Amino acid sequence: MSEAIMALLPAPSFLVPTLAAYLPFAGPDMRYVYGLFATIVGIGLVMVVFRVLARLREKRQVQRSSWVTYEKVAKVKGLSAFETQLIGTIGRRARVQRPSQMLGSIRLYESLIDQALDRNWIDDDEMVHLEKARAKLVRTSRPWDGQNRRQFERAPCAFELNVTCITKEAIDEELKASYDETDEKFMQALDGLVAENRVESTRVQDLSAGGLALLAGDKDQFHDGDYLAFSPGEGGSPIDLSAIRGGVLDVERMEEQHQVILHVRFLPYDGDLRKQLIRTVYEESERAEAGKREKVGGARRPLAERKPLVQRKPLVQRKPLVQRRPVPERKPTTRHQHARGNAPRTPETRPNSHARRDPF
């Protein structure tokens, strides 16, 4: 039965024309249909392209701002321009997403340096600068809390201090073995070499319980890793540092002034002397703060001595714009004035007045 019905129906190729013949409107023009689909696809592709370009632009802006942040952090950490550029080049080649983390994490910094050494991105001279940068990062990345605040807080001081420099090579040659800075042999060797070296005159810039900063002449006599012995200079000092030994962390050179700033750390020393040094640091800090307050207060005059900003003149009594004449007093009228009509008219003298008249 079904086969008979299918035999009666027209073939599929003739189905569409047959239905179109019975419909009240003509068939659609397929060119417009295909054009509509092509337009929709084209608009979609254009939107995708614009979206991709916007993502790339946003990514570049984020990358640029992250590198600007890296340069600011490097300046705060005390890195030189060459060290900042060198570390930034390594970070770009390693495709670091957050450059500022290279300066905040010592582990990440060391892993990048190891990667640069394995891939031969740096040479020996650049490695020396990277080691100096690492020492600066270690010095500035210590946590600042209540416990070590007393250790690393610096007070501005200015006094003469004589130093004796002992190079690290001289210590290595004297001991000829691995050593620790707390060993008694190390301290004996250091004290023995102090007498053999020349004394240099320096000036203290700031002081803390953990170290100090010294201003000295640049004769290429100080290097990173050297050791220093202290002795009193001319003019006296707030505290005697003769019993303390120090190590040079960094040498900041000022080529125009032919001077250097030595950043020095103290080797382990006596606890009583540490307490005395902490007390001196706080006293110097308070003295510096008091000096600043006096300068600010001295620049201002007391309220009694201050003059007004504008010298105002006393107010002058102004004259009226129109000079009004005084009104003369009116004289009482007489009967003759009433008779002549010169008297002012009152309700009693008006012609239309309803007031009673005197019969006399």
GROMACS .gro file of C-alpha atoms in nm:
model
  360
    1MET     CA    1   0.000   0.000   0.000
    2SER     CA    2   0.278   0.241   0.093
    3GLU     CA    3   0.464   0.158  -0.226
    4ALA     CA    4   0.155   0.248  -0.426
    5ILE     CA    5   0.127   0.584  -0.247
    6MET     CA    6   0.495   0.659  -0.309
    7ALA     CA    7   0.449   0.572  -0.675
    8LEU     CA    8   0.166   0.826  -0.702
    9LEU     CA    9   0.379   1.108  -0.546
   10PRO     CA   10   0.608   1.306  -0.778
   11ALA     CA   11   0.984   1.263  -0.767
   12PRO     CA   12   1.180   1.478  -0.511
   13SER     CA   13   1.343   1.673  -0.793
   14PHE     CA   14   1.002   1.785  -0.909
   15LEU     CA   15   0.863   1.842  -0.556
   16VAL     CA   16   0.986   2.198  -0.510
   17PRO     CA   17   0.860   2.327  -0.848
   18THR     CA   18   0.530   2.156  -0.788
   19LEU     CA   19   0.485   2.321  -0.447
   20ALA     CA   20   0.598   2.657  -0.584
   21ALA     CA   21   0.332   2.635  -0.853
   22TYR     CA   22   0.058   2.609  -0.587
   23LEU     CA   23   0.202   2.888  -0.359
   24PRO     CA   24   0.060   3.242  -0.398
   25PHE     CA   25   0.411   3.407  -0.418
   26ALA     CA   26   0.723   3.345  -0.624
   27GLY     CA   27   1.022   3.151  -0.488
   28PRO     CA   28   1.305   3.338  -0.305
   29ASP     CA   29   1.608   3.468  -0.491
   30MET     CA   30   1.894   3.260  -0.351
   31ARG     CA   31   2.151   3.526  -0.436
   32TYR     CA   32   2.008   3.753  -0.166
   33VAL     CA   33   2.001   3.466   0.082
   34TYR     CA   34   2.364   3.380   0.017
   35GLY     CA   35   2.455   3.749   0.036
   36LEU     CA   36   2.286   3.779   0.377
   37PHE     CA   37   2.476   3.480   0.512
   38ALA     CA   38   2.803   3.620   0.373
   39THR     CA   39   2.736   3.956   0.541
   40ILE     CA   40   2.671   3.790   0.878
   41VAL     CA   41   2.990   3.585   0.850
   42GLY     CA   42   3.190   3.895   0.750
   43ILE     CA   43   3.061   4.096   1.047
   44GLY     CA   44   3.151   3.808   1.279
   45LEU     CA   45   3.504   3.790   1.140
   46VAL     CA   46   3.552   4.167   1.177
   47MET     CA   47   3.436   4.151   1.542
   48VAL     CA   48   3.675   3.865   1.612
   49VAL     CA   49   3.966   4.061   1.458
   50PHE     CA   50   3.884   4.372   1.662
   51ARG     CA   51   3.859   4.163   1.978
   52VAL     CA   52   4.198   4.004   1.917
   53LEU     CA   53   4.357   4.345   1.850
   54ALA     CA   54   4.204   4.487   2.170
   55ARG     CA   55   4.343   4.194   2.370
   56LEU     CA   56   4.690   4.246   2.223
   57ARG     CA   57   4.679   4.618   2.298
   58GLU     CA   58   4.568   4.555   2.656
   59LYS     CA   59   4.842   4.297   2.703
   60ARG     CA   60   5.105   4.542   2.575
   61GLN     CA   61   4.984   4.813   2.812
   62VAL     CA   62   5.002   4.573   3.108
   63GLN     CA   63   5.351   4.465   3.000
   64ARG     CA   64   5.467   4.824   2.964
   65SER     CA   65   5.330   4.925   3.305
   66SER     CA   66   5.492   4.621   3.468
   67TRP     CA   67   5.833   4.720   3.331
   68VAL     CA   68   5.783   5.077   3.449
   69THR     CA   69   5.712   4.937   3.797
   70TYR     CA   70   6.027   4.725   3.770
   71GLU     CA   71   6.240   5.032   3.695
   72LYS     CA   72   6.093   5.220   3.992
   73VAL     CA   73   6.158   4.926   4.226
   74ALA     CA   74   6.514   4.895   4.095
   75LYS     CA   75   6.576   5.263   4.169
   76VAL     CA   76   6.442   5.219   4.523
   77LYS     CA   77   6.666   4.913   4.573
   78GLY     CA   78   6.969   5.122   4.480
   79LEU     CA   79   7.061   4.946   4.155
   80SER     CA   80   7.261   5.134   3.896
   81ALA     CA   81   7.131   5.199   3.545
   82PHE     CA   82   7.353   4.929   3.394
   83GLU     CA   83   7.247   4.671   3.655
   84THR     CA   84   6.881   4.755   3.597
   85GLN     CA   85   6.920   4.719   3.221
   86LEU     CA   86   7.116   4.394   3.252
   87ILE     CA   87   6.862   4.226   3.481
   88GLY     CA   88   6.578   4.353   3.261
   89THR     CA   89   6.740   4.200   2.951
   90ILE     CA   90   6.766   3.863   3.124
   91GLY     CA   91   6.403   3.887   3.236
   92ARG     CA   92   6.283   3.965   2.882
   93ARG     CA   93   6.476   3.674   2.735
   94ALA     CA   94   6.335   3.447   3.004
   95ARG     CA   95   5.984   3.587   2.937
   96VAL     CA   96   5.914   3.683   3.295
   97GLN     CA   97   5.550   3.787   3.336
   98ARG     CA   98   5.604   4.004   3.645
   99PRO     CA   99   5.946   4.173   3.626
  100SER     CA  100   5.926   4.334   3.971
  101GLN     CA  101   5.929   3.987   4.131
  102MET     CA  102   6.288   3.943   4.010
  103LEU     CA  103   6.392   4.211   4.260
  104GLY     CA  104   6.162   4.097   4.541
  105SER     CA  105   6.247   3.725   4.547
  106ILE     CA  106   6.611   3.622   4.585
  107ARG     CA  107   6.527   3.265   4.481
  108LEU     CA  108   6.371   3.382   4.154
  109TYR     CA  109   6.669   3.611   4.095
  110GLU     CA  110   6.918   3.328   4.148
  111SER     CA  111   6.720   3.090   3.924
  112LEU     CA  112   6.723   3.348   3.644
  113ILE     CA  113   7.098   3.398   3.684
  114ASP     CA  114   7.153   3.020   3.669
  115GLN     CA  115   6.937   3.003   3.357
  116ALA     CA  116   7.136   3.287   3.198
  117LEU     CA  117   7.464   3.109   3.277
  118ASP     CA  118   7.341   2.778   3.133
  119ARG     CA  119   7.232   2.943   2.808
  120ASN     CA  120   7.541   3.170   2.783
  121TRP     CA  121   7.341   3.492   2.794
  122ILE     CA  122   7.600   3.671   3.011
  123ASP     CA  123   7.978   3.685   3.034
  124ASP     CA  124   8.215   3.714   3.331
  125ASP     CA  125   8.210   4.095   3.348
  126GLU     CA  126   7.832   4.102   3.354
  127MET     CA  127   7.833   3.833   3.622
  128VAL     CA  128   8.035   4.065   3.847
  129HIS     CA  129   7.768   4.334   3.814
  130LEU     CA  130   7.496   4.078   3.883
  131GLU     CA  131   7.670   3.972   4.205
  132LYS     CA  132   7.684   4.335   4.318
  133ALA     CA  133   7.316   4.372   4.238
  134ARG     CA  134   7.239   4.058   4.438
  135ALA     CA  135   7.420   4.201   4.743
  136LYS     CA  136   7.209   4.517   4.719
  137LEU     CA  137   6.889   4.314   4.690
  138VAL     CA  138   6.981   4.102   4.991
  139ARG     CA  139   7.057   4.415   5.194
  140THR     CA  140   6.728   4.589   5.103
  141SER     CA  141   6.494   4.288   5.112
  142ARG     CA  142   6.519   4.213   5.484
  143PRO     CA  143   6.182   4.220   5.664
  144TRP     CA  144   6.124   4.534   5.869
  145ASP     CA  145   5.962   4.439   6.200
  146GLY     CA  146   5.988   4.535   6.562
  147GLN     CA  147   6.268   4.288   6.634
  148ASN     CA  148   6.524   4.397   6.376
  149ARG     CA  149   6.411   4.759   6.360
  150ARG     CA  150   6.659   4.834   6.639
  151GLN     CA  151   6.924   4.655   6.433
  152PHE     CA  152   6.885   4.834   6.100
  153GLU     CA  153   6.741   5.176   6.181
  154ARG     CA  154   6.996   5.438   6.080
  155ALA     CA  155   7.056   5.776   6.240
  156PRO     CA  156   7.226   6.064   6.056
  157CYS     CA  157   7.565   6.125   6.216
  158ALA     CA  158   7.864   6.329   6.113
  159PHE     CA  159   8.201   6.262   6.277
  160GLU     CA  160   8.550   6.166   6.169
  161LEU     CA  161   8.648   5.799   6.181
  162ASN     CA  162   8.979   5.637   6.088
  163VAL     CA  163   8.960   5.299   5.914
  164THR     CA  164   9.213   5.034   5.820
  165CYS     CA  165   9.126   4.823   5.516
  166ILE     CA  166   9.220   4.452   5.501
  167THR     CA  167   9.149   4.292   5.166
  168LYS     CA  168   8.968   3.961   5.142
  169GLU     CA  169   9.261   3.815   4.947
  170ALA     CA  170   9.495   3.895   5.237
  171ILE     CA  171   9.267   3.711   5.483
  172ASP     CA  172   9.237   3.411   5.250
  173GLU     CA  173   9.613   3.396   5.209
  174GLU     CA  174   9.668   3.427   5.583
  175LEU     CA  175   9.427   3.149   5.683
  176LYS     CA  176   9.459   2.930   5.369
  177ALA     CA  177   9.143   2.741   5.459
  178SER     CA  178   8.771   2.792   5.489
  179TYR     CA  179   8.678   3.009   5.784
  180ASP     CA  180   8.385   3.166   5.963
  181GLU     CA  181   8.375   3.530   6.069
  182THR     CA  182   8.298   3.425   6.427
  183ASP     CA  183   8.604   3.197   6.457
  184GLU     CA  184   8.879   3.303   6.694
  185LYS     CA  185   9.145   3.229   6.430
  186PHE     CA  186   8.977   3.466   6.189
  187MET     CA  187   8.970   3.749   6.445
  188GLN     CA  188   9.335   3.691   6.537
  189ALA     CA  189   9.441   3.698   6.172
  190LEU     CA  190   9.235   4.013   6.115
  191ASP     CA  191   9.390   4.191   6.414
  192GLY     CA  192   9.736   4.086   6.300
  193LEU     CA  193   9.683   4.234   5.953
  194VAL     CA  194   9.546   4.561   6.090
  195ALA     CA  195   9.890   4.668   6.213
  196GLU     CA  196  10.043   4.606   5.868
  197ASN     CA  197   9.805   4.830   5.668
  198ARG     CA  198   9.768   5.202   5.627
  199VAL     CA  199   9.506   5.408   5.811
  200GLU     CA  200   9.256   5.603   5.599
  201SER     CA  201   9.055   5.903   5.716
  202THR     CA  202   8.679   5.886   5.652
  203ARG     CA  203   8.363   6.061   5.764
  204VAL     CA  204   8.054   5.884   5.896
  205GLN     CA  205   7.729   5.962   5.712
  206ASP     CA  206   7.482   5.751   5.909
  207LEU     CA  207   7.502   5.491   6.183
  208SER     CA  208   7.302   5.189   6.298
  209ALA     CA  209   7.350   4.890   6.523
  210GLY     CA  210   7.412   4.675   6.216
  211GLY     CA  211   7.645   4.897   6.016
  212LEU     CA  212   7.725   5.244   5.889
  213ALA     CA  213   7.794   5.450   5.577
  214LEU     CA  214   8.133   5.615   5.527
  215LEU     CA  215   8.245   5.892   5.294
  216ALA     CA  216   8.605   5.847   5.179
  217GLY     CA  217   8.839   5.956   4.903
  218ASP     CA  218   8.845   5.740   4.591
  219LYS     CA  219   9.194   5.592   4.552
  220ASP     CA  220   9.069   5.247   4.447
  221GLN     CA  221   9.165   5.114   4.790
  222PHE     CA  222   8.820   4.983   4.890
  223HIS     CA  223   8.641   4.688   4.727
  224ASP     CA  224   8.339   4.472   4.799
  225GLY     CA  225   8.413   4.198   5.051
  226ASP     CA  226   8.703   4.377   5.222
  227TYR     CA  227   8.721   4.408   5.600
  228LEU     CA  228   8.762   4.728   5.804
  229ALA     CA  229   8.899   4.811   6.148
  230PHE     CA  230   8.794   5.137   6.314
  231SER     CA  231   8.977   5.388   6.533
  232PRO     CA  232   8.875   5.734   6.665
  233GLY     CA  233   8.929   6.028   6.433
  234GLU     CA  234   8.979   6.398   6.493
  235GLY     CA  235   8.710   6.592   6.671
  236GLY     CA  236   8.577   6.306   6.882
  237SER     CA  237   8.279   6.079   6.824
  238PRO     CA  238   7.958   5.993   7.012
  239ILE     CA  239   8.071   5.632   7.056
  240ASP     CA  240   8.397   5.437   7.039
  241LEU     CA  241   8.393   5.179   6.757
  242SER     CA  242   8.747   5.048   6.810
  243ALA     CA  243   8.624   4.709   6.933
  244ILE     CA  244   8.409   4.650   6.623
  245ARG     CA  245   8.516   4.511   6.286
  246GLY     CA  246   8.321   4.564   5.966
  247GLY     CA  247   8.282   4.424   5.617
  248VAL     CA  248   8.229   4.627   5.298
  249LEU     CA  249   7.895   4.546   5.136
  250ASP     CA  250   7.901   4.795   4.852
  251VAL     CA  251   8.122   5.072   4.717
  252GLU     CA  252   7.922   5.358   4.564
  253ARG     CA  253   8.155   5.570   4.354
  254MET     CA  254   8.104   5.941   4.283
  255GLU     CA  255   8.337   6.001   3.992
  256GLU     CA  256   8.284   6.377   3.970
  257GLN     CA  257   8.375   6.435   4.336
  258HIS     CA  258   8.645   6.163   4.333
  259GLN     CA  259   8.486   6.013   4.644
  260VAL     CA  260   8.318   5.688   4.744
  261ILE     CA  261   8.043   5.596   4.988
  262LEU     CA  262   8.115   5.270   5.169
  263HIS     CA  263   7.818   5.068   5.292
  264VAL     CA  264   7.960   4.867   5.582
  265ARG     CA  265   7.811   4.590   5.794
  266PHE     CA  266   7.937   4.514   6.143
  267LEU     CA  267   8.077   4.172   6.225
  268PRO     CA  268   7.933   4.004   6.538
  269TYR     CA  269   8.032   4.202   6.849
  270ASP     CA  270   7.958   4.227   7.222
  271GLY     CA  271   7.598   4.261   7.339
  272ASP     CA  272   7.669   4.540   7.590
  273LEU     CA  273   7.834   4.744   7.318
  274ARG     CA  274   7.533   4.678   7.094
  275LYS     CA  275   7.298   4.821   7.358
  276GLN     CA  276   7.519   5.127   7.390
  277LEU     CA  277   7.523   5.168   7.013
  278ILE     CA  278   7.144   5.137   6.991
  279ARG     CA  279   7.111   5.405   7.259
  280THR     CA  280   7.344   5.631   7.062
  281VAL     CA  281   7.143   5.575   6.744
  282TYR     CA  282   6.820   5.676   6.915
  283GLU     CA  283   6.979   5.982   7.074
  284GLU     CA  284   7.116   6.097   6.739
  285SER     CA  285   6.777   6.037   6.576
  286GLU     CA  286   6.601   6.245   6.841
  287ARG     CA  287   6.860   6.521   6.803
  288ALA     CA  288   6.812   6.526   6.426
  289GLU     CA  289   6.432   6.541   6.463
  290ALA     CA  290   6.462   6.824   6.716
  291GLY     CA  291   6.686   7.015   6.475
  292LYS     CA  292   6.431   6.980   6.198
  293ARG     CA  293   6.153   7.104   6.425
  294GLU     CA  294   6.361   7.405   6.530
  295LYS     CA  295   6.428   7.495   6.168
  296VAL     CA  296   6.061   7.473   6.083
  297GLY     CA  297   5.958   7.667   6.395
  298GLY     CA  298   6.226   7.934   6.351
  299ALA     CA  299   6.111   8.009   6.000
  300ARG     CA  300   5.771   8.116   6.135
  301ARG     CA  301   5.722   8.436   6.335
  302PRO     CA  302   5.516   8.431   6.651
  303LEU     CA  303   5.162   8.555   6.619
  304ALA     CA  304   5.237   8.879   6.808
  305GLU     CA  305   5.512   8.980   6.564
  306ARG     CA  306   5.326   8.900   6.247
  307LYS     CA  307   5.202   9.190   6.040
  308PRO     CA  308   4.874   9.180   5.858
  309LEU     CA  309   4.901   9.088   5.494
  310VAL     CA  310   4.716   9.408   5.387
  311GLN     CA  311   4.749   9.744   5.563
  312ARG     CA  312   4.391   9.862   5.576
  313LYS     CA  313   4.319  10.233   5.612
  314PRO     CA  314   4.059  10.351   5.863
  315LEU     CA  315   3.716  10.395   5.714
  316VAL     CA  316   3.624  10.758   5.624
  317GLN     CA  317   3.267  10.871   5.681
  318ARG     CA  318   3.117  10.907   5.339
  319LYS     CA  319   2.908  11.209   5.239
  320PRO     CA  320   2.557  11.150   5.109
  321LEU     CA  321   2.520  11.164   4.734
  322VAL     CA  322   2.241  11.431   4.748
  323GLN     CA  323   2.260  11.726   4.983
  324ARG     CA  324   1.907  11.760   5.118
  325ARG     CA  325   1.799  12.099   5.254
  326PRO     CA  326   1.637  12.110   5.595
  327VAL     CA  327   1.258  12.154   5.583
  328PRO     CA  328   1.156  12.491   5.739
  329GLU     CA  329   0.906  12.487   6.019
  330ARG     CA  330   0.556  12.597   5.925
  331LYS     CA  331   0.407  12.899   6.102
  332PRO     CA  332   0.050  12.892   6.225
  333THR     CA  333  -0.195  13.055   5.978
  334THR     CA  334  -0.407  13.363   6.051
  335ARG     CA  335  -0.751  13.476   5.940
  336HIS     CA  336  -0.604  13.715   5.683
  337GLN     CA  337  -0.419  13.425   5.518
  338HIS     CA  338  -0.747  13.233   5.508
  339ALA     CA  339  -0.911  13.528   5.345
  340ARG     CA  340  -0.638  13.566   5.083
  341GLY     CA  341  -0.636  13.196   5.009
  342ASN     CA  342  -0.275  13.148   5.113
  343ALA     CA  343  -0.352  12.915   5.397
  344PRO     CA  344  -0.312  12.545   5.329
  345ARG     CA  345  -0.631  12.367   5.260
  346THR     CA  346  -0.749  12.130   5.523
  347PRO     CA  347  -1.058  11.917   5.533
  348GLU     CA  348  -1.228  12.203   5.713
  349THR     CA  349  -1.137  12.470   5.449
  350ARG     CA  350  -1.201  12.269   5.135
  351PRO     CA  351  -1.501  12.377   4.927
  352ASN     CA  352  -1.657  12.032   4.915
  353SER     CA  353  -1.598  11.959   5.278
  354HIS     CA  354  -1.900  11.839   5.475
  355ALA     CA  355  -1.768  11.982   5.799
  356ARG     CA  356  -1.993  12.220   5.990
  357ARG     CA  357  -1.933  12.590   5.939
  358ASP     CA  358  -1.921  12.833   6.218
  359PRO     CA  359  -2.243  13.046   6.198
  360PHE     CA  360  -2.061  13.344   6.335
   0.00000   0.00000   0.00000
